[in-house]
mmCIF file of N, CA and C in Angstrom:
data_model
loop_
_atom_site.group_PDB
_atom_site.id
_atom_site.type_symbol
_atom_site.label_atom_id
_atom_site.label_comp_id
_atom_site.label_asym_id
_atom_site.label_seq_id
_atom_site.Cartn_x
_atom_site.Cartn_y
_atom_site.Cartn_z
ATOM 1 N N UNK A 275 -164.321 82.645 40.328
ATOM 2 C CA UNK A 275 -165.271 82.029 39.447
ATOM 3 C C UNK A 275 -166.674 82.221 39.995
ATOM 4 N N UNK A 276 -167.341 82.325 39.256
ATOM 5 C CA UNK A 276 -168.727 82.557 39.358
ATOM 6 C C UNK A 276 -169.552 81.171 39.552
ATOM 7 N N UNK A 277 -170.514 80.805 40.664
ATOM 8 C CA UNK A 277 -171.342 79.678 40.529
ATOM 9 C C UNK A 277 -172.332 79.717 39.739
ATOM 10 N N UNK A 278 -172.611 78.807 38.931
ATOM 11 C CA UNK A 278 -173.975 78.117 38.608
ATOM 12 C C UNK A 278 -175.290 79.093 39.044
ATOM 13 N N UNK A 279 -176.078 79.457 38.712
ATOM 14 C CA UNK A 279 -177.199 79.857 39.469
ATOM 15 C C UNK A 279 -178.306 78.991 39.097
ATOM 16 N N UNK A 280 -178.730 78.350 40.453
ATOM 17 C CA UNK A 280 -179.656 77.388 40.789
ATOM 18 C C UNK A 280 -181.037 77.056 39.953
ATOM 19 N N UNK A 281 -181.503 76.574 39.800
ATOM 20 C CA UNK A 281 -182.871 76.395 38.817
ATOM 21 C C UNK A 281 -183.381 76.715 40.174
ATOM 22 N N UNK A 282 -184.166 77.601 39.571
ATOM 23 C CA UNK A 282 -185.602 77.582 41.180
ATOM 24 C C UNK A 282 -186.618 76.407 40.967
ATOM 25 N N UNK A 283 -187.143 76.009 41.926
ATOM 26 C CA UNK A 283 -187.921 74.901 42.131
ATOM 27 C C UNK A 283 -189.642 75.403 41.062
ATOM 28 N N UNK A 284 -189.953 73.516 40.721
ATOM 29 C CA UNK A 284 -190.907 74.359 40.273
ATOM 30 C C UNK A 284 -192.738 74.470 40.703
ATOM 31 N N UNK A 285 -193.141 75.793 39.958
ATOM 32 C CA UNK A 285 -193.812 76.337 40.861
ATOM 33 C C UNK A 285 -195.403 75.196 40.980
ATOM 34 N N UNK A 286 -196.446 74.925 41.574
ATOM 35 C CA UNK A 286 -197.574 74.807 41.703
ATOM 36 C C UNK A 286 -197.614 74.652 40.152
ATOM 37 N N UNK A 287 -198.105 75.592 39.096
ATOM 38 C CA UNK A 287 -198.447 75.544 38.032
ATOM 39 C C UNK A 287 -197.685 74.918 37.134
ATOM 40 N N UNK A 288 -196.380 74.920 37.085
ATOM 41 C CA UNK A 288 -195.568 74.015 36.352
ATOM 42 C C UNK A 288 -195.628 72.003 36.890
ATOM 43 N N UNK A 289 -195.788 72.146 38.312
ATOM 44 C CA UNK A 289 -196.349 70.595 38.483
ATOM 45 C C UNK A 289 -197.311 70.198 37.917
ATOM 46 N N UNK A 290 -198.057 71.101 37.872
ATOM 47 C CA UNK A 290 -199.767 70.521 37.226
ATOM 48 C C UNK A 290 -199.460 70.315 35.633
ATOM 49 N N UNK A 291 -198.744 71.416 35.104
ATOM 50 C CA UNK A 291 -199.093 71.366 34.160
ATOM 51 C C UNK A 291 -198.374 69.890 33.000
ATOM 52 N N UNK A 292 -197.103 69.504 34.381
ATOM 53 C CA UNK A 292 -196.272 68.114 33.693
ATOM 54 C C UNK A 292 -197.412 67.081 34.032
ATOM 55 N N UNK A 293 -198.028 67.041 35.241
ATOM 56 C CA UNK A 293 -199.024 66.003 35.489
ATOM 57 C C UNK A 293 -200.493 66.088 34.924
ATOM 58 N N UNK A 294 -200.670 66.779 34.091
ATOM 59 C CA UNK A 294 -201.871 66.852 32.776
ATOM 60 C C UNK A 294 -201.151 66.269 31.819
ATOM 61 N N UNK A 295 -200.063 66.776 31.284
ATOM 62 C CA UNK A 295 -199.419 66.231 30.064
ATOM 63 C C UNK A 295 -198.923 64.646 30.256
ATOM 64 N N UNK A 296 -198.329 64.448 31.453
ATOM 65 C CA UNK A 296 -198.461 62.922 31.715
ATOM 66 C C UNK A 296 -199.526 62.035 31.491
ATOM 67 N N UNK A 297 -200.846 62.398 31.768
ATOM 68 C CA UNK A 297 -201.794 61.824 31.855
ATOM 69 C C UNK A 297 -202.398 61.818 30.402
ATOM 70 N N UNK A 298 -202.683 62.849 29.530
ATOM 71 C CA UNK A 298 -202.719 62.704 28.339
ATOM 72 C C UNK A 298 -201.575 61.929 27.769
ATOM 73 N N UNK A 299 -200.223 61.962 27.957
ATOM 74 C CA UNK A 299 -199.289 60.954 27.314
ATOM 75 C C UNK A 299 -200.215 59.290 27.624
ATOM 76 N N UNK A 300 -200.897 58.954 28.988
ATOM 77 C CA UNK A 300 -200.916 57.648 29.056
ATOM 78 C C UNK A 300 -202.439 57.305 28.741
ATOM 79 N N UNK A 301 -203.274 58.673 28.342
ATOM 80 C CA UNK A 301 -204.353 58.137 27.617
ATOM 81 C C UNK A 301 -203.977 58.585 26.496
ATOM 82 N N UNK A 302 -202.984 58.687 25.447
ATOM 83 C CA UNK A 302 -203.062 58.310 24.333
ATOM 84 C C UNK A 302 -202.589 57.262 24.016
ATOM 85 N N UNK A 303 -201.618 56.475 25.091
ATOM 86 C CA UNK A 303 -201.357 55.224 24.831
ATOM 87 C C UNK A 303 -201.838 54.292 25.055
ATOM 88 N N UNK A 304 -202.638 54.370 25.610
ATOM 89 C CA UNK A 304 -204.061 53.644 26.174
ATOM 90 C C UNK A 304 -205.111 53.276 24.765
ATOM 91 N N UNK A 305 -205.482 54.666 24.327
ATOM 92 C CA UNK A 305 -206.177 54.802 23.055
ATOM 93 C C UNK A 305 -205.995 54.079 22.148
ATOM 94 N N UNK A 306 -204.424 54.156 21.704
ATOM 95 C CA UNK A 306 -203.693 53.214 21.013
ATOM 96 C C UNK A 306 -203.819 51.660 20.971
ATOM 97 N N UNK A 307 -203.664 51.324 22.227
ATOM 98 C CA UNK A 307 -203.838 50.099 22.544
ATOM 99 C C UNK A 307 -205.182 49.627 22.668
ATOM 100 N N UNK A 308 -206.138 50.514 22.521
ATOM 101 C CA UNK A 308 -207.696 50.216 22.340
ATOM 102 C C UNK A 308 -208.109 50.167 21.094
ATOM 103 N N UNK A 309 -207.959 50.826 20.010
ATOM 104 C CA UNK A 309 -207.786 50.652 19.060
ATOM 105 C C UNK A 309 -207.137 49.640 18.191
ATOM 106 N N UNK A 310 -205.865 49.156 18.326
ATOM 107 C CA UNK A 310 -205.579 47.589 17.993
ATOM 108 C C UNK A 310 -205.913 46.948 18.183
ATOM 109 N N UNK A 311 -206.593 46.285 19.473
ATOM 110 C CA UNK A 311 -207.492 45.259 20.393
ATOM 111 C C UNK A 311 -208.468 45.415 19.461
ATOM 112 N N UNK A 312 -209.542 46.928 19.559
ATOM 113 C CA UNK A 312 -210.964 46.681 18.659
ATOM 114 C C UNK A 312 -210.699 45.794 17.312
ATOM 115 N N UNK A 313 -209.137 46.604 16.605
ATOM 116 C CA UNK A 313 -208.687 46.010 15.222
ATOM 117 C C UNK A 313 -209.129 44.344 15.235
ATOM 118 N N UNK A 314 -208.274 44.016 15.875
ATOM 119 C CA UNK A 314 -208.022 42.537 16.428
ATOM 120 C C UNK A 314 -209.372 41.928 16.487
ATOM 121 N N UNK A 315 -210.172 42.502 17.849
ATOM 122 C CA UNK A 315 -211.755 42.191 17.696
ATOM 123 C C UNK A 315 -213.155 41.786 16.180
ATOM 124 N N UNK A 316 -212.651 43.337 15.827
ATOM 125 C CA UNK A 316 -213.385 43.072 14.764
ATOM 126 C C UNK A 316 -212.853 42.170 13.689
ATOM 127 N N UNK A 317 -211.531 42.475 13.401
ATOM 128 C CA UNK A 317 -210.954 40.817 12.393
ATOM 129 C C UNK A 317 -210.813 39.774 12.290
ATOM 130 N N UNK A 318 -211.183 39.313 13.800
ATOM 131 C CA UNK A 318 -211.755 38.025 14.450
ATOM 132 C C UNK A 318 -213.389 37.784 13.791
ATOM 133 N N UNK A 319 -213.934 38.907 14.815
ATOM 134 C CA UNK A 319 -215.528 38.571 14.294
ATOM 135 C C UNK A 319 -216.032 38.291 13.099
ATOM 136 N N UNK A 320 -215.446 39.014 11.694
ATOM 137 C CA UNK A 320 -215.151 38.967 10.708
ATOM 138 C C UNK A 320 -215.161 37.625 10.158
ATOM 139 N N UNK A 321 -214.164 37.098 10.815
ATOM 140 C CA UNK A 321 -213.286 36.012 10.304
ATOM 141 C C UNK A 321 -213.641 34.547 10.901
ATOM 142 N N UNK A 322 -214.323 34.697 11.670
ATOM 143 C CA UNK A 322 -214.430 33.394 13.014
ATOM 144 C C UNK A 322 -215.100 32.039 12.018
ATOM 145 N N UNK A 323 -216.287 32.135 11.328
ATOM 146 C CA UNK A 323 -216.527 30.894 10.754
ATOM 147 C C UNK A 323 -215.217 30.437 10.141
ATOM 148 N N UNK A 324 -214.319 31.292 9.466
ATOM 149 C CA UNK A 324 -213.034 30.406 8.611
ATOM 150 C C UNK A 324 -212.284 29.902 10.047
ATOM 151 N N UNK A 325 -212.149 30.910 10.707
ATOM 152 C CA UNK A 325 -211.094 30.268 12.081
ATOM 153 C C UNK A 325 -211.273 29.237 12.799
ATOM 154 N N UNK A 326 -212.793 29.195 12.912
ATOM 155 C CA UNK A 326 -213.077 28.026 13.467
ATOM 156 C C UNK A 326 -213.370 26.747 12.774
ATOM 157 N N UNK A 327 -213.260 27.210 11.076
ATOM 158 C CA UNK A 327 -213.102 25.913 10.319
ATOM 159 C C UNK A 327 -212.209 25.048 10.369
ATOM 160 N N UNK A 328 -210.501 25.959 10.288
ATOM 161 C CA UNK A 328 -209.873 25.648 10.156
ATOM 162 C C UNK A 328 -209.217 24.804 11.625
ATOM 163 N N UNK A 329 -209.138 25.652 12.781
ATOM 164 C CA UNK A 329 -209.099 25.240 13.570
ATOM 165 C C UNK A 329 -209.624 23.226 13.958
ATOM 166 N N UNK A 330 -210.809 23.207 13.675
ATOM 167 C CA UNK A 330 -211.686 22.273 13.770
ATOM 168 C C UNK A 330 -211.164 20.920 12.829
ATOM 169 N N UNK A 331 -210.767 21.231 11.742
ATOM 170 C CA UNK A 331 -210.385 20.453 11.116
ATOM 171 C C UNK A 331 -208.683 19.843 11.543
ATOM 172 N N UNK A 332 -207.595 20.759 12.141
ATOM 173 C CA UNK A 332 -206.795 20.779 12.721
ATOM 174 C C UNK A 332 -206.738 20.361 13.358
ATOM 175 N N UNK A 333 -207.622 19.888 14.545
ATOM 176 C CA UNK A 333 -208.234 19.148 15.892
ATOM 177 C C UNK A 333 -208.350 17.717 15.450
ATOM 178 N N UNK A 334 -209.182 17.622 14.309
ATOM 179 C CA UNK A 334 -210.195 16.672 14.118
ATOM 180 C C UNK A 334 -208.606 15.234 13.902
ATOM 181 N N UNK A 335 -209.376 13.806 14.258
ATOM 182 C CA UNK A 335 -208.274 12.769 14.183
ATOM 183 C C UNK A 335 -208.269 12.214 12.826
ATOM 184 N N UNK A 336 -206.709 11.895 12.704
ATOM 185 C CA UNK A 336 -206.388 11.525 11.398
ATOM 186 C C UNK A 336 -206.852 10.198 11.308
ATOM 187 N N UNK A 337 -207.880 10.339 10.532
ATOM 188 C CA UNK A 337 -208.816 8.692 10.114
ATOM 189 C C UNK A 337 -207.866 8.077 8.887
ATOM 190 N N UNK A 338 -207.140 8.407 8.613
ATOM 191 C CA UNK A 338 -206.592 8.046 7.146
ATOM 192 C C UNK A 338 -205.769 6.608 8.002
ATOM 193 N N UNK A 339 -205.254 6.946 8.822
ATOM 194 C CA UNK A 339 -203.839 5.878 9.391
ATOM 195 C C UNK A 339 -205.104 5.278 9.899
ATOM 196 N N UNK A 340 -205.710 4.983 10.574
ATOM 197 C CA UNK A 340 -206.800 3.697 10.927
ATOM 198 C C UNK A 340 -207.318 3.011 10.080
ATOM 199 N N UNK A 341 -207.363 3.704 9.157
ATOM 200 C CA UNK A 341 -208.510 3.554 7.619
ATOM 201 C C UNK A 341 -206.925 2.145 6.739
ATOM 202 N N UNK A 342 -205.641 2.803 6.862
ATOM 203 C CA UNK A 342 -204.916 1.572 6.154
ATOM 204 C C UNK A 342 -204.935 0.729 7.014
ATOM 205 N N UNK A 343 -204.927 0.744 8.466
ATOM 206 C CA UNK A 343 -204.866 -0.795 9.370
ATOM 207 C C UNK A 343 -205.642 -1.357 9.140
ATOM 208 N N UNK A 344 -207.037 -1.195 8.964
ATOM 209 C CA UNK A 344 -208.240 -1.965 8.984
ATOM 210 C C UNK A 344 -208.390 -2.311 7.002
ATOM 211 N N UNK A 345 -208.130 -1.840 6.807
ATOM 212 C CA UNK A 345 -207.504 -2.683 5.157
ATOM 213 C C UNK A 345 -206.715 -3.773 5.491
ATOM 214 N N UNK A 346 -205.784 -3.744 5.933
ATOM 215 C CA UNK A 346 -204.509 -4.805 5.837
ATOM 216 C C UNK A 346 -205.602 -6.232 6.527
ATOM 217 N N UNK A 347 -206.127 -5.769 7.563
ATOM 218 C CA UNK A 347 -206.684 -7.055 8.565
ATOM 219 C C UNK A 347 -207.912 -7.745 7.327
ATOM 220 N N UNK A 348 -208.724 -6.565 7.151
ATOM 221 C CA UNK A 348 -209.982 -7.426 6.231
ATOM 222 C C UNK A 348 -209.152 -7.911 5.142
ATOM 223 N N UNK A 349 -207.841 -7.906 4.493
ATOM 224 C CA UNK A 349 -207.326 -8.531 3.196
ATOM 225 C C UNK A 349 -206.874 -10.096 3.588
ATOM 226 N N UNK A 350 -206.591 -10.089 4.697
ATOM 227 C CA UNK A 350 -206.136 -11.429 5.453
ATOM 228 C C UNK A 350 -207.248 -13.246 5.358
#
C-alpha cells in the first residue's frame, strides 16, 4: 500500500496571507458591531425627549393612593 503523501507545511506567504484575511474577518465584525451601536445611538438621540418622558413619569409616585387616604380622614 501506498502512504498518504504529506501536506507540506505552509509557506511564509500562505501564513500571511490567512493572517490578513483573519484580520479583515475581525474588522468586518467589528464594523458590524459599530454600525448597530451608531443605529442604537442615533435612535436614542432621536428619541430621548419621549424616553425620558416616559421614563419620568414611570418614576414619578403614585399620588392617586394618598390622594384617597386623605379624603377618607377630611370626611370624618
Amino acid at each position: 500500500m501506498a502512504r498518504p503523501k504529506a501536506t507540506p507545511p505552509p509557506t511564509i506567504e500562505d501564513t500571511i496571507a490567512k493572517k490578513i484575511e483573519s484580520i479583515r474577518n475581525e474588522i468586518q465584525a467589528l464594523q458590524e458591531q459599530l454600525d448597530h451601536w451608531e443605529k442604537i445611538s442615533n435612535d436614542y438621540q432621536i428619541n430621548k425627549s419621549t424616553i425620558e418622558t416616559i421614563l419620568s413619569v414611570h418614576q414619578a409616585p403614585d399620588l392617586s393612593a394618598g390622594h384617597g387616604k386623605s379624603s377618607k380622614k377630611a370626611s370624618k
